[in-house]
Coordinates of C-alpha atoms and ligand atoms in Angstrom, one line a residue:
M1 CA -9.2 -4.2 -0.1
C2 CA -11.9 -3.3 2.4
G3 CA -11.3 -2.8 6.0
I4 CA -12.8 -4.9 8.8
V5 CA -13.1 -4.3 12.5
G6 CA -14.6 -6.3 15.3
Y7 CA -14.8 -6.0 19.0
I8 CA -16.0 -8.2 21.8
G9 CA -15.5 -7.3 25.5
H10 CA -16.7 -5.0 28.3
R11 CA -16.8 -1.7 26.5
D12 CA -19.4 -0.3 24.1
A13 CA -18.4 -1.5 20.7
Y14 CA -19.8 1.4 18.7
P15 CA -17.1 4.0 19.2
I16 CA -14.4 1.5 18.9
I17 CA -15.8 0.2 15.6
I18 CA -16.4 3.7 14.1
K19 CA -13.0 5.0 15.1
G20 CA -11.4 1.8 13.8
L21 CA -13.2 2.1 10.5
Q22 CA -12.0 5.6 10.1
R23 CA -8.5 4.4 10.5
L24 CA -9.0 1.7 8.0
E25 CA -10.7 3.9 5.5
Y26 CA -7.5 4.0 3.5
R27 CA -8.4 0.4 2.5
G28 CA -11.7 1.4 0.8
Y29 CA -14.3 4.0 1.3
D30 CA -17.3 3.7 -1.1
S31 CA -19.7 2.3 1.6
A32 CA -19.6 1.3 5.2
G33 CA -21.6 -0.7 7.7
I34 CA -21.8 -1.7 11.3
V35 CA -23.7 -4.3 13.4
L36 CA -24.0 -4.2 17.2
F37 CA -25.1 -7.0 19.4
D38 CA -26.3 -6.5 23.0
G39 CA -26.8 -10.2 23.7
E40 CA -30.4 -10.3 22.5
D41 CA -30.8 -8.1 19.5
T42 CA -28.7 -6.9 16.7
Q43 CA -28.7 -3.4 15.3
L44 CA -27.5 -3.0 11.7
S45 CA -26.7 0.2 9.9
K46 CA -25.2 0.4 6.4
T47 CA -24.8 3.2 3.8
K48 CA -23.1 4.2 0.7
G49 CA -20.4 6.7 1.3
K50 CA -17.8 7.3 4.0
V51 CA -17.6 6.2 7.6
E52 CA -18.7 9.8 8.5
D53 CA -22.0 9.1 6.6
L54 CA -22.3 5.8 8.5
K55 CA -21.9 7.6 11.8
D56 CA -24.6 10.2 10.9
K57 CA -27.0 7.4 9.8
S58 CA -26.3 5.2 12.8
K59 CA -26.9 7.9 15.3
A60 CA -30.2 8.7 13.7
T61 CA -31.5 5.2 13.1
I62 CA -30.1 2.6 15.6
S63 CA -29.4 2.1 19.2
T64 CA -25.6 2.2 19.5
K65 CA -25.5 -0.2 22.5
G66 CA -23.8 -3.5 22.5
K67 CA -20.5 -5.0 23.7
L68 CA -20.0 -7.0 20.5
G69 CA -19.8 -5.3 17.1
L70 CA -18.5 -5.7 13.6
G71 CA -17.8 -3.0 11.1
H72 CA -16.7 -2.8 7.5
T73 CA -15.5 -0.1 5.1
R74 CA -15.8 -1.2 1.5
W75 CA -14.1 -1.1 -1.8
A76 CA -16.7 -2.6 -4.1
T77 CA -15.9 -5.8 -6.0
H78 CA -19.2 -7.7 -6.4
G79 CA -22.1 -5.3 -6.6
V80 CA -22.2 -1.5 -6.8
P81 CA -21.5 0.5 -3.7
N82 CA -24.8 1.0 -1.9
G83 CA -26.4 0.2 1.4
V84 CA -27.6 -3.2 0.5
N85 CA -24.3 -4.5 -0.8
S86 CA -22.4 -3.0 2.2
H87 CA -21.4 -5.4 4.9
P88 CA -22.2 -6.7 7.5
H89 CA -24.5 -9.3 6.0
Y90 CA -27.0 -11.6 7.7
S91 CA -27.7 -15.2 6.9
N92 CA -31.3 -16.0 5.8
S93 CA -32.3 -17.0 9.4
G94 CA -30.9 -13.7 10.7
N95 CA -28.8 -15.6 13.2
L96 CA -25.4 -15.3 11.6
V97 CA -23.6 -12.1 10.7
I98 CA -20.5 -11.7 8.6
I99 CA -17.9 -9.1 7.5
H100 CA -15.5 -10.0 4.8
N101 CA -12.5 -8.5 3.0
G102 CA -11.6 -10.4 -0.2
I103 CA -13.3 -12.2 -3.0
I104 CA -15.0 -15.6 -3.2
E105 CA -14.3 -16.5 -6.8
N106 CA -16.7 -19.5 -7.0
Y107 CA -19.6 -17.6 -5.4
E108 CA -21.9 -17.9 -8.4
S109 CA -22.0 -21.7 -8.5
I110 CA -22.4 -21.8 -4.7
K111 CA -25.2 -19.2 -4.9
K112 CA -27.0 -21.1 -7.6
A113 CA -27.0 -24.3 -5.5
L114 CA -28.2 -22.4 -2.4
V115 CA -31.0 -20.8 -4.4
E116 CA -32.1 -24.2 -5.6
R117 CA -32.2 -25.2 -2.0
G118 CA -34.4 -22.3 -1.1
Y119 CA -32.0 -19.6 0.0
T120 CA -32.7 -16.0 -1.0
F121 CA -30.3 -13.1 -1.4
E122 CA -30.8 -9.4 -0.9
S123 CA -27.4 -8.2 -2.2
D124 CA -25.2 -8.9 -5.2
T125 CA -22.3 -9.8 -3.0
D126 CA -20.2 -12.9 -2.7
T127 CA -20.1 -12.3 1.0
E128 CA -23.9 -12.9 1.5
V129 CA -23.3 -16.2 -0.4
L130 CA -20.6 -17.2 2.1
I131 CA -22.6 -16.5 5.2
N132 CA -25.5 -18.6 3.9
L133 CA -23.2 -21.4 3.0
I134 CA -21.9 -21.3 6.5
E135 CA -25.5 -21.3 7.8
E136 CA -26.5 -24.3 5.6
V137 CA -23.5 -26.3 6.7
K138 CA -24.2 -25.5 10.4
E139 CA -27.8 -26.6 10.1
K140 CA -27.2 -29.7 7.9
E141 CA -24.2 -31.0 9.8
G142 CA -25.5 -29.9 13.3
V143 CA -22.2 -28.4 14.1
K144 CA -21.1 -25.3 16.0
L145 CA -20.3 -22.0 14.2
G146 CA -16.5 -22.6 14.2
K147 CA -16.8 -26.0 12.6
A148 CA -19.4 -24.7 10.1
V149 CA -17.1 -21.9 9.1
Q150 CA -14.2 -24.3 8.6
I151 CA -16.3 -26.7 6.4
A152 CA -17.7 -23.9 4.4
L153 CA -14.3 -22.3 3.8
N154 CA -13.0 -25.6 2.5
Q155 CA -15.6 -25.3 -0.3
V156 CA -14.7 -21.8 -1.4
I157 CA -12.0 -20.6 -3.8
G158 CA -10.7 -17.1 -3.3
A159 CA -9.4 -14.8 -0.7
Y160 CA -10.9 -13.7 2.6
A161 CA -10.5 -12.2 6.0
I162 CA -13.8 -12.8 7.7
A163 CA -15.3 -12.3 11.1
V164 CA -18.6 -14.1 11.9
F165 CA -20.8 -14.3 14.9
D166 CA -23.9 -16.3 15.9
K167 CA -26.7 -14.6 17.9
S168 CA -27.0 -17.7 20.1
K169 CA -23.3 -17.3 21.1
P170 CA -22.9 -13.7 22.4
D171 CA -19.4 -14.3 23.7
E172 CA -17.8 -15.5 20.6
I173 CA -16.5 -14.3 17.2
V174 CA -15.1 -16.7 14.6
V175 CA -12.4 -15.3 12.3
A176 CA -10.5 -16.8 9.4
K177 CA -7.9 -15.7 6.9
L178 CA -6.6 -16.5 3.4
G179 CA -4.9 -13.9 1.3
S180 CA -6.3 -10.9 3.2
P181 CA -4.8 -9.7 6.4
L182 CA -6.4 -10.2 9.8
A183 CA -5.0 -9.2 13.2
I184 CA -6.5 -10.0 16.7
G185 CA -5.7 -7.5 19.4
I186 CA -5.6 -9.1 22.9
G187 CA -6.8 -6.9 25.8
E188 CA -7.9 -7.5 29.3
N189 CA -11.0 -9.6 28.9
E190 CA -11.6 -8.1 25.5
Y191 CA -10.6 -8.8 21.9
F192 CA -10.2 -6.6 18.9
I193 CA -10.3 -7.8 15.3
A194 CA -9.0 -5.7 12.4
S195 CA -7.4 -5.7 9.0
D196 CA -4.4 -4.1 10.7
A197 CA -3.5 -3.0 14.2
S198 CA -4.4 0.7 13.8
P199 CA -8.0 0.4 15.1
F200 CA -6.9 -1.0 18.5
I201 CA -3.5 0.4 19.1
E202 CA -4.7 2.7 22.0
F203 CA -6.2 -0.4 23.8
T204 CA -3.5 -3.0 23.5
N205 CA 0.0 -3.6 22.3
N206 CA -0.4 -7.4 22.0
A207 CA -1.6 -8.9 18.8
V208 CA -1.7 -12.1 16.8
Y209 CA -1.6 -12.0 13.0
L210 CA -3.3 -14.9 11.5
E211 CA -1.4 -16.8 8.9
D212 CA -3.1 -17.9 5.6
E213 CA -5.5 -20.7 6.0
E214 CA -5.8 -20.2 9.8
M215 CA -9.0 -19.6 11.7
A216 CA -9.6 -18.6 15.3
I217 CA -12.4 -18.8 17.8
V218 CA -12.2 -15.6 19.8
R219 CA -14.1 -16.3 23.0
L220 CA -14.4 -14.0 26.0
G221 CA -12.7 -15.4 29.1
K222 CA -10.7 -17.9 26.9
E223 CA -7.4 -17.8 25.2
I224 CA -7.4 -17.6 21.5
K225 CA -7.6 -21.0 19.8
L226 CA -6.1 -21.2 16.3
R227 CA -6.7 -24.0 13.8
K228 CA -5.7 -24.8 10.3
I229 CA -8.7 -24.5 8.0
K230 CA -7.7 -27.4 5.8
D231 CA -6.8 -30.2 8.2
D232 CA -8.0 -28.9 11.6
A233 CA -4.4 -29.0 13.0
I234 CA -3.9 -26.8 16.1
A235 CA -1.7 -23.8 15.5
Y236 CA -0.1 -21.9 18.3
P237 CA -0.7 -18.1 18.4
N238 CA 2.4 -16.0 18.1
I239 CA 1.6 -13.0 20.3
Q240 CA 3.6 -10.0 19.0
E241 CA 4.3 -6.7 20.8
L242 CA 3.2 -3.9 18.5
Q243 CA 5.6 -1.0 17.7
L244 CA 3.0 1.3 16.3
N245 CA 2.1 4.4 18.3
I246 CA -1.0 6.5 18.1
E247 CA 0.6 9.8 17.0
E248 CA 1.9 8.1 13.9
I249 CA -1.6 7.4 12.7
E250 CA -3.1 10.8 13.4
K251 CA -2.7 13.9 11.2
G252 CA -0.6 15.8 13.7
G253 CA -1.7 19.3 12.7
Y254 CA -1.6 18.8 9.0
D255 CA -4.7 19.2 6.9
H256 CA -4.2 15.9 5.1
F257 CA -2.3 12.7 5.7
M258 CA -0.7 13.2 2.3
L259 CA 0.9 16.5 3.3
K260 CA 2.0 15.1 6.6
E261 CA 3.6 12.2 4.9
I262 CA 5.3 14.4 2.3
Y263 CA 6.8 16.4 5.2
E264 CA 7.8 13.3 7.1
Q265 CA 10.2 12.3 4.4
P266 CA 13.4 13.7 5.9
R267 CA 12.7 11.7 9.0
A268 CA 11.5 8.7 7.1
I269 CA 14.6 8.5 4.9
L270 CA 16.8 9.0 8.0
D271 CA 15.0 6.2 9.9
T272 CA 15.4 4.0 6.9
Y273 CA 19.1 4.2 6.7
R274 CA 19.7 4.7 10.5
G275 CA 21.8 1.9 11.9
R276 CA 22.4 0.6 8.4
L277 CA 24.5 3.3 6.8
L278 CA 27.7 3.9 8.8
A279 CA 29.3 6.5 6.6
N280 CA 32.2 7.1 9.0
Q281 CA 33.2 3.5 9.0
G282 CA 32.4 3.1 5.3
I283 CA 30.0 0.3 6.1
I284 CA 26.5 -0.7 5.1
R285 CA 25.0 -3.2 7.5
M286 CA 21.8 -5.0 6.4
A287 CA 21.1 -8.3 8.1
G288 CA 18.8 -9.5 5.3
I289 CA 21.6 -8.9 2.7
D290 CA 24.6 -9.9 4.9
Q291 CA 23.0 -13.3 5.6
N292 CA 22.3 -13.9 2.0
L293 CA 25.2 -12.2 0.3
E294 CA 26.2 -15.1 -1.8
K295 CA 22.7 -15.4 -3.3
F296 CA 23.0 -11.8 -4.5
L297 CA 26.5 -11.9 -5.6
N298 CA 26.0 -15.1 -7.6
A299 CA 22.7 -14.1 -9.0
N300 CA 22.2 -14.4 -12.8
R301 CA 20.0 -11.4 -12.5
I302 CA 17.7 -9.6 -10.2
I303 CA 14.0 -9.5 -11.0
I304 CA 12.0 -6.7 -9.4
V305 CA 8.3 -7.1 -9.1
A306 CA 5.9 -4.5 -7.8
C307 CA 2.8 -2.4 -8.6
G308 CA 2.1 1.3 -9.0
T309 CA 4.4 3.6 -7.1
S310 CA 6.4 0.7 -5.8
W311 CA 7.0 -0.4 -9.4
H312 CA 8.4 3.1 -10.1
A313 CA 10.8 2.7 -7.2
G314 CA 11.8 -0.6 -8.8
L315 CA 12.6 1.2 -12.0
V316 CA 14.8 3.6 -10.2
A317 CA 16.5 0.6 -8.6
E318 CA 17.1 -0.9 -12.0
Y319 CA 19.2 2.1 -12.9
I320 CA 21.0 2.0 -9.6
F321 CA 21.8 -1.7 -9.5
E322 CA 23.0 -1.9 -13.1
D323 CA 24.9 1.4 -12.9
L324 CA 26.6 0.8 -9.5
A325 CA 26.6 -3.0 -8.9
R326 CA 26.7 -4.1 -12.5
I327 CA 24.0 -6.8 -11.9
P328 CA 21.4 -7.2 -14.6
V329 CA 18.0 -6.2 -13.5
E330 CA 14.5 -6.7 -14.9
V331 CA 11.5 -4.8 -13.5
E332 CA 8.1 -6.3 -13.9
Y333 CA 4.6 -5.4 -13.1
A334 CA 3.6 -8.2 -10.6
S335 CA 0.3 -8.6 -12.3
E336 CA 1.9 -9.3 -15.7
F337 CA 4.8 -11.3 -14.3
R338 CA 2.6 -13.8 -12.5
Y339 CA 0.5 -14.7 -15.5
R340 CA 3.1 -14.7 -18.3
N341 CA 5.0 -17.9 -17.5
P342 CA 8.3 -16.2 -17.0
V343 CA 11.6 -18.0 -17.1
I344 CA 12.8 -18.1 -13.5
T345 CA 15.7 -20.2 -12.3
E346 CA 17.3 -21.0 -9.0
N347 CA 20.0 -18.5 -9.8
D348 CA 17.6 -15.6 -9.9
V349 CA 16.9 -13.3 -7.0
L350 CA 13.5 -11.7 -7.0
I351 CA 13.0 -8.5 -5.1
A352 CA 9.4 -7.7 -4.3
I353 CA 8.6 -4.1 -3.3
S354 CA 5.5 -3.2 -1.5
Q355 CA 4.5 -0.5 1.0
S356 CA 1.5 -2.4 2.4
G357 CA 3.0 -5.8 2.0
E358 CA -0.5 -7.0 1.0
T359 CA -0.7 -6.3 -2.7
A360 CA -2.3 -9.5 -4.1
D361 CA -0.5 -9.5 -7.4
T362 CA 2.9 -9.0 -5.8
L363 CA 2.2 -11.7 -3.3
A364 CA 1.2 -14.1 -6.0
A365 CA 4.4 -13.3 -8.0
I366 CA 6.4 -14.0 -4.9
K367 CA 4.7 -17.4 -4.4
M368 CA 5.3 -18.3 -8.0
A369 CA 9.0 -17.3 -7.9
K370 CA 9.5 -19.3 -4.7
E371 CA 7.9 -22.4 -6.3
R372 CA 10.3 -22.1 -9.2
G373 CA 13.3 -21.9 -6.9
A374 CA 14.2 -18.3 -6.9
F375 CA 15.5 -16.5 -3.7
V376 CA 12.9 -13.9 -2.8
F377 CA 13.7 -10.7 -0.9
G378 CA 11.1 -8.3 0.3
V379 CA 11.2 -4.5 0.6
C380 CA 8.1 -3.6 2.6
N381 CA 6.9 -0.9 4.9
V382 CA 4.3 -2.7 7.0
V383 CA 6.0 -4.8 9.6
G384 CA 4.6 -8.4 9.8
S385 CA 2.6 -8.0 6.5
S386 CA 1.9 -10.9 4.3
I387 CA 4.8 -10.1 1.9
A388 CA 7.2 -9.6 4.7
R389 CA 6.3 -13.0 6.0
E390 CA 6.2 -14.8 2.6
T391 CA 9.7 -13.7 1.4
H392 CA 12.9 -15.6 2.3
A393 CA 14.5 -12.4 3.7
G394 CA 14.0 -8.7 3.5
A395 CA 14.6 -5.1 4.6
Y396 CA 11.9 -2.9 5.9
T397 CA 11.6 0.7 4.9
H398 CA 11.0 2.5 8.2
A399 CA 8.6 5.1 6.7
G400 CA 6.0 4.7 9.5
P401 CA 2.4 4.2 8.6
E402 CA 1.4 5.7 5.3
I403 CA -2.3 6.5 5.4
G404 CA -2.8 8.9 2.5
V405 CA -3.8 6.7 -0.5
A406 CA -1.3 8.3 -2.7
S407 CA 2.1 6.9 -1.9
T408 CA 4.8 9.5 -1.0
K409 CA 7.2 8.6 1.8
A410 CA 6.9 4.9 0.8
F411 CA 8.5 5.8 -2.6
T412 CA 11.5 7.7 -1.2
T413 CA 12.2 5.2 1.5
Q414 CA 11.9 2.3 -0.9
I415 CA 14.5 4.0 -3.1
T416 CA 16.7 4.5 0.0
V417 CA 16.6 0.8 0.9
L418 CA 17.3 -0.2 -2.7
T419 CA 20.2 2.3 -2.9
L420 CA 21.7 0.8 0.2
I421 CA 21.5 -2.7 -1.2
A422 CA 23.0 -1.6 -4.5
L423 CA 25.8 0.2 -2.8
K424 CA 26.5 -2.7 -0.6
L425 CA 26.6 -5.2 -3.5
A426 CA 28.7 -2.8 -5.6
K427 CA 31.2 -2.6 -2.7
E428 CA 31.3 -6.4 -2.2
K429 CA 31.8 -6.9 -5.9
G430 CA 34.6 -4.3 -6.0
E431 CA 32.8 -2.3 -8.6
F432 CA 34.2 1.0 -7.3
T433 CA 36.9 2.5 -5.2
D434 CA 36.7 3.1 -1.5
S435 CA 36.6 6.9 -2.1
K436 CA 33.7 6.7 -4.5
F437 CA 31.8 4.4 -2.1
H438 CA 32.6 6.8 0.8
E439 CA 31.5 9.8 -1.2
L440 CA 28.1 8.2 -2.1
L441 CA 27.5 7.2 1.5
T442 CA 28.2 10.7 2.7
Q443 CA 25.9 12.1 0.0
L444 CA 23.1 9.7 1.1
E445 CA 23.6 10.8 4.7
G446 CA 23.0 14.4 3.5
I447 CA 19.7 13.6 1.7
P448 CA 17.3 14.2 4.7
A449 CA 18.6 17.8 5.1
K450 CA 18.3 18.3 1.3
V451 CA 14.7 17.0 1.3
E452 CA 14.0 19.5 4.1
K453 CA 15.4 22.3 2.0
T454 CA 13.4 21.2 -1.0
L455 CA 10.2 21.3 1.1
Q456 CA 10.8 25.0 1.5
S457 CA 9.7 25.5 -2.1
N458 CA 6.1 24.6 -1.0
V459 CA 4.8 28.2 -1.4
L460 CA 6.3 28.6 -4.8
I461 CA 4.9 25.2 -5.9
E462 CA 1.5 26.3 -4.6
Q463 CA 1.7 29.3 -6.9
I464 CA 2.6 27.2 -9.8
A465 CA -0.3 24.8 -9.0
D466 CA -2.6 27.8 -9.1
V467 CA -1.6 28.5 -12.7
Y468 CA -2.1 25.0 -13.9
K469 CA -5.0 23.7 -11.7
D470 CA -7.5 23.8 -14.6
S471 CA -5.3 21.9 -17.1
T472 CA -6.9 18.8 -18.6
N473 CA -3.6 17.2 -19.6
C474 CA -0.1 17.2 -18.4
L475 CA 3.2 15.7 -19.5
Y476 CA 6.1 14.7 -17.3
L477 CA 9.5 14.1 -18.8
G478 CA 12.8 12.9 -17.4
R479 CA 15.8 10.9 -18.5
G480 CA 17.9 8.2 -16.8
Y481 CA 17.4 8.1 -13.1
N482 CA 14.7 10.7 -13.4
F483 CA 12.6 8.9 -16.0
P484 CA 10.9 6.8 -13.3
V485 CA 10.4 10.1 -11.4
A486 CA 8.5 11.5 -14.4
L487 CA 6.3 8.4 -14.3
E488 CA 5.7 8.8 -10.6
G489 CA 4.9 12.5 -10.9
A490 CA 2.3 11.7 -13.6
L491 CA 0.8 9.0 -11.5
K492 CA 0.5 11.3 -8.4
L493 CA -1.2 14.0 -10.4
K494 CA -3.8 11.7 -12.1
E495 CA -4.7 9.7 -9.1
I496 CA -5.5 12.6 -6.8
S497 CA -6.5 15.5 -9.1
Y498 CA -8.0 13.4 -11.9
I499 CA -6.0 15.3 -14.5
H500 CA -4.8 13.1 -17.3
A501 CA -1.0 12.9 -17.1
E502 CA 1.6 10.9 -18.8
G503 CA 5.2 10.3 -17.9
Y504 CA 7.8 9.7 -20.6
P505 CA 11.5 9.4 -21.1
A506 CA 12.3 12.8 -22.5
A507 CA 13.8 11.5 -25.7
E508 CA 10.7 9.5 -26.5
M509 CA 8.7 12.7 -26.7
K510 CA 9.6 13.0 -30.4
H511 CA 8.1 9.5 -31.1
G512 CA 4.5 10.6 -30.4
P513 CA 3.7 12.8 -27.4
I514 CA 5.1 15.9 -29.0
A515 CA 1.9 15.9 -31.1
L516 CA 0.1 16.9 -27.9
I517 CA 2.1 19.9 -27.2
D518 CA 0.5 23.3 -27.6
D519 CA 0.2 26.4 -25.4
Q520 CA -2.3 24.7 -23.2
M521 CA 0.0 21.8 -22.3
P522 CA 2.0 22.0 -19.1
V523 CA 5.2 19.9 -19.4
I524 CA 7.1 19.1 -16.2
V525 CA 10.7 18.4 -17.0
I526 CA 13.2 17.0 -14.6
A527 CA 16.4 18.6 -15.8
T528 CA 19.1 18.2 -13.2
R529 CA 22.6 19.2 -14.2
K530 CA 23.9 15.6 -14.0
G531 CA 23.3 12.8 -16.4
H532 CA 22.0 13.8 -19.8
Y533 CA 21.6 17.4 -19.1
E534 CA 22.3 18.8 -22.6
K535 CA 20.0 16.3 -24.1
V536 CA 17.2 17.3 -21.8
V537 CA 17.9 21.0 -22.6
S538 CA 17.4 20.1 -26.3
N539 CA 14.1 18.4 -25.4
I540 CA 13.1 21.6 -23.6
Q541 CA 13.9 23.7 -26.6
E542 CA 11.6 21.4 -28.7
I543 CA 8.7 21.9 -26.3
K544 CA 9.3 25.7 -26.2
S545 CA 9.2 26.0 -30.0
R546 CA 5.8 24.4 -29.8
H547 CA 4.6 26.8 -27.1
G548 CA 4.3 24.2 -24.4
K549 CA 4.5 25.6 -20.8
I550 CA 7.6 24.4 -19.1
I551 CA 7.9 23.7 -15.4
A552 CA 11.4 22.5 -14.7
V553 CA 12.9 20.8 -11.7
V554 CA 16.6 21.7 -11.6
F555 CA 19.6 21.7 -9.3
E556 CA 20.2 25.0 -7.4
G557 CA 22.2 27.5 -9.5
D558 CA 21.0 26.2 -12.8
E559 CA 21.3 28.8 -15.6
T560 CA 20.6 27.2 -18.9
V561 CA 17.2 25.7 -18.2
T562 CA 16.3 28.6 -16.0
Q563 CA 16.4 30.8 -19.0
L564 CA 14.1 28.5 -21.0
A565 CA 11.5 27.4 -18.6
D566 CA 8.3 29.2 -17.5
H567 CA 8.7 28.1 -13.9
I568 CA 11.7 26.8 -12.1
I569 CA 11.8 24.7 -9.0
E570 CA 15.2 24.2 -7.5
V571 CA 16.4 21.2 -5.5
P572 CA 19.8 21.0 -3.8
E573 CA 22.6 19.4 -5.9
T574 CA 23.4 15.8 -5.2
S575 CA 24.8 12.9 -7.2
E576 CA 22.7 11.7 -10.2
T577 CA 22.1 8.4 -8.4
L578 CA 20.4 10.0 -5.5
S579 CA 18.7 12.8 -7.4
P580 CA 15.3 11.0 -7.5
L581 CA 15.1 11.3 -3.7
L582 CA 15.0 15.1 -4.2
T583 CA 13.3 15.6 -7.6
T584 CA 10.3 13.6 -6.5
I585 CA 9.4 16.0 -3.7
P586 CA 8.2 19.0 -5.8
L587 CA 6.1 16.7 -7.9
Q588 CA 4.3 15.3 -4.9
L589 CA 3.7 18.9 -3.6
L590 CA 2.5 20.0 -7.1
S591 CA -0.1 17.2 -7.2
Y592 CA -1.2 17.8 -3.7
H593 CA -1.9 21.5 -4.3
I594 CA -3.5 21.1 -7.7
A595 CA -5.8 18.4 -6.2
L596 CA -6.7 20.6 -3.3
M597 CA -7.5 23.6 -5.6
R598 CA -9.7 21.4 -7.7
G599 CA -11.7 20.4 -4.6
C600 CA -10.6 16.7 -4.7
N601 CA -10.4 14.4 -1.7
V602 CA -6.6 14.3 -1.5
D603 CA -6.3 11.4 1.0
Q604 CA -9.1 9.3 -0.4
P605 CA -9.2 9.8 -4.2
R606 CA -12.2 8.3 -6.0
N607 CA -12.2 4.6 -6.9
L608 CA -8.9 3.9 -5.2
A609 CA -7.8 2.0 -2.1
K610 CA -4.5 1.9 -0.5
S611 CA -4.0 -1.7 -0.2
V612 CA -5.0 -3.6 -3.3
T613 CA -5.6 -7.1 -1.9
V614 CA -7.6 -8.2 -4.9
E615 CA -6.1 -8.9 -8.3
Ligands
LIG1 C1 0.0 5.2 -5.9 C2 -0.1 4.0 -5.0 C3 -0.3 2.7 -5.6 C4 0.6 1.7 -4.9 C5 0.3 0.3 -5.4 C6 1.2 -0.8 -4.8 O1 0.2 6.3 -5.1 O2 -0.1 4.2 -3.8 O3 0.1 2.7 -7.0 O4 1.9 2.0 -5.0 O5 -1.0 -0.1 -5.2 O6 1.0 -0.8 -3.4 P1 2.0 -1.5 -2.4 O7 3.3 -0.7 -2.4 O8 1.4 -1.4 -1.1 O9 2.2 -2.9 -2.9

């Protein structure tokens, strides 16, 4: 987690760094800091809180001049969030300055040795240890900054994206990466450094993404030089043209990114299947699958690994793959999978799902599966992300940047991609007739318009939110395809409104959670007319007899549940397989409104970060 930004060039660095940090705040936002260098002196400002707090503090306390700057927005790992632990950090001499995203795991032993040799530390961070190690190497070996960084990094264990400069070299920043992302934007006699391209997109479309174990000397007037940290081999920068545009990363008239992203779903789903789903011709075209069809068709099983919301999308996919394509699927939390010595064979296909493409546990699970011979396929949103690069093949969701910390459009677009894959494999395996295949393709094509219609319930959902905004607990129930939707609804509510919520398969209620139900307990039930409707109706009866409050998400025209529930939210009818793409939407809106009414920071909920790059 944490976001880093750097600038060196002909402009004032301050506004670029501050704006860049605001764009990266999704990565962490418990404290922030900035350093500016005018060629002679550095100005440092750090504070607990958001980038807005840093801005206020900096305006009041430092000169904001300087054509070189580094900034950091933090999600604390080592040391509580406060000004001292915030980055940037100086070395003991005050000559070297660093920002760091990641964790140095062996920092304690390095720190102990440095202390024995006379180094002192102000903060509790691993980062201050790293900058002093670099300083010690530089002085002891009599080498330049780049070499010192390289030698020091060969002594550390952990993950990092760092940017370092030396006050005696005002035209140079040294950067390095292992495990955490780092992009360099290349402008006209200026360079930008950032955790992703969003901080510099209005200045340049050209960027280099560092690979793991690469470092670069970013020097004004010189082309970027890349080196391998381990063996000093020269690496050649692959300059990419960025597709991102500035409108995509602004709020566009909405109060919050989350709301904007919820409303973007019709477009995002359409963009995700555009060019892939050719319903008229009865074709699904996906290069990553087409080129590896045999691997999928001959797979013993598909293992899906992911975290959080992406894991919920994986659960939906399990239902779809097994139901349609008749391929056995196991869905695993990446964090468990990577540490439990799973049985993986060369005949397994592993699908990794990740919006950011940077989630540390998912990345580690991929690496392990590759080492054990599995074919690894990625479903990512962020183009060029670590997971997208690490997998053998993949399919992007074309959701566009997701900035609200709570995942919304990523979830529905992940389900869209996974549905396309399952449909394609089912067709190739001859699991269903042409007419059933065609019918599902046509239904999928109709989803964006149905999501649009579902969004029209926003006002009704806001009214329901008003009734339940003060609840302390909430239960979400669903069955079959909509069980993962219940899990996702509960996750959305707890992460942004801080109300305790649980998702359960509706039938499991009797095995425990039913004890919680009383007249204070809102129970959100997904009760679409397809699937196990009658069973869900029975579950609703059970809740009703215990005076629970029922908010039901149903297909339009529902009569049975409508008579039983306290509140009804209708979504247009579709096939059971595709229903999660619609039933999810009201749950996103419900969480959004409840969180807002409770005065919570919807886009940046406490303790969270969008991209979990630490395990
Ligand atoms: C919840 C949420 C998280 C992420 C999880 C995985 O709203 O956003 O649970 O889904 O951290 O992130 P990615 O998909 O980037 O791997």
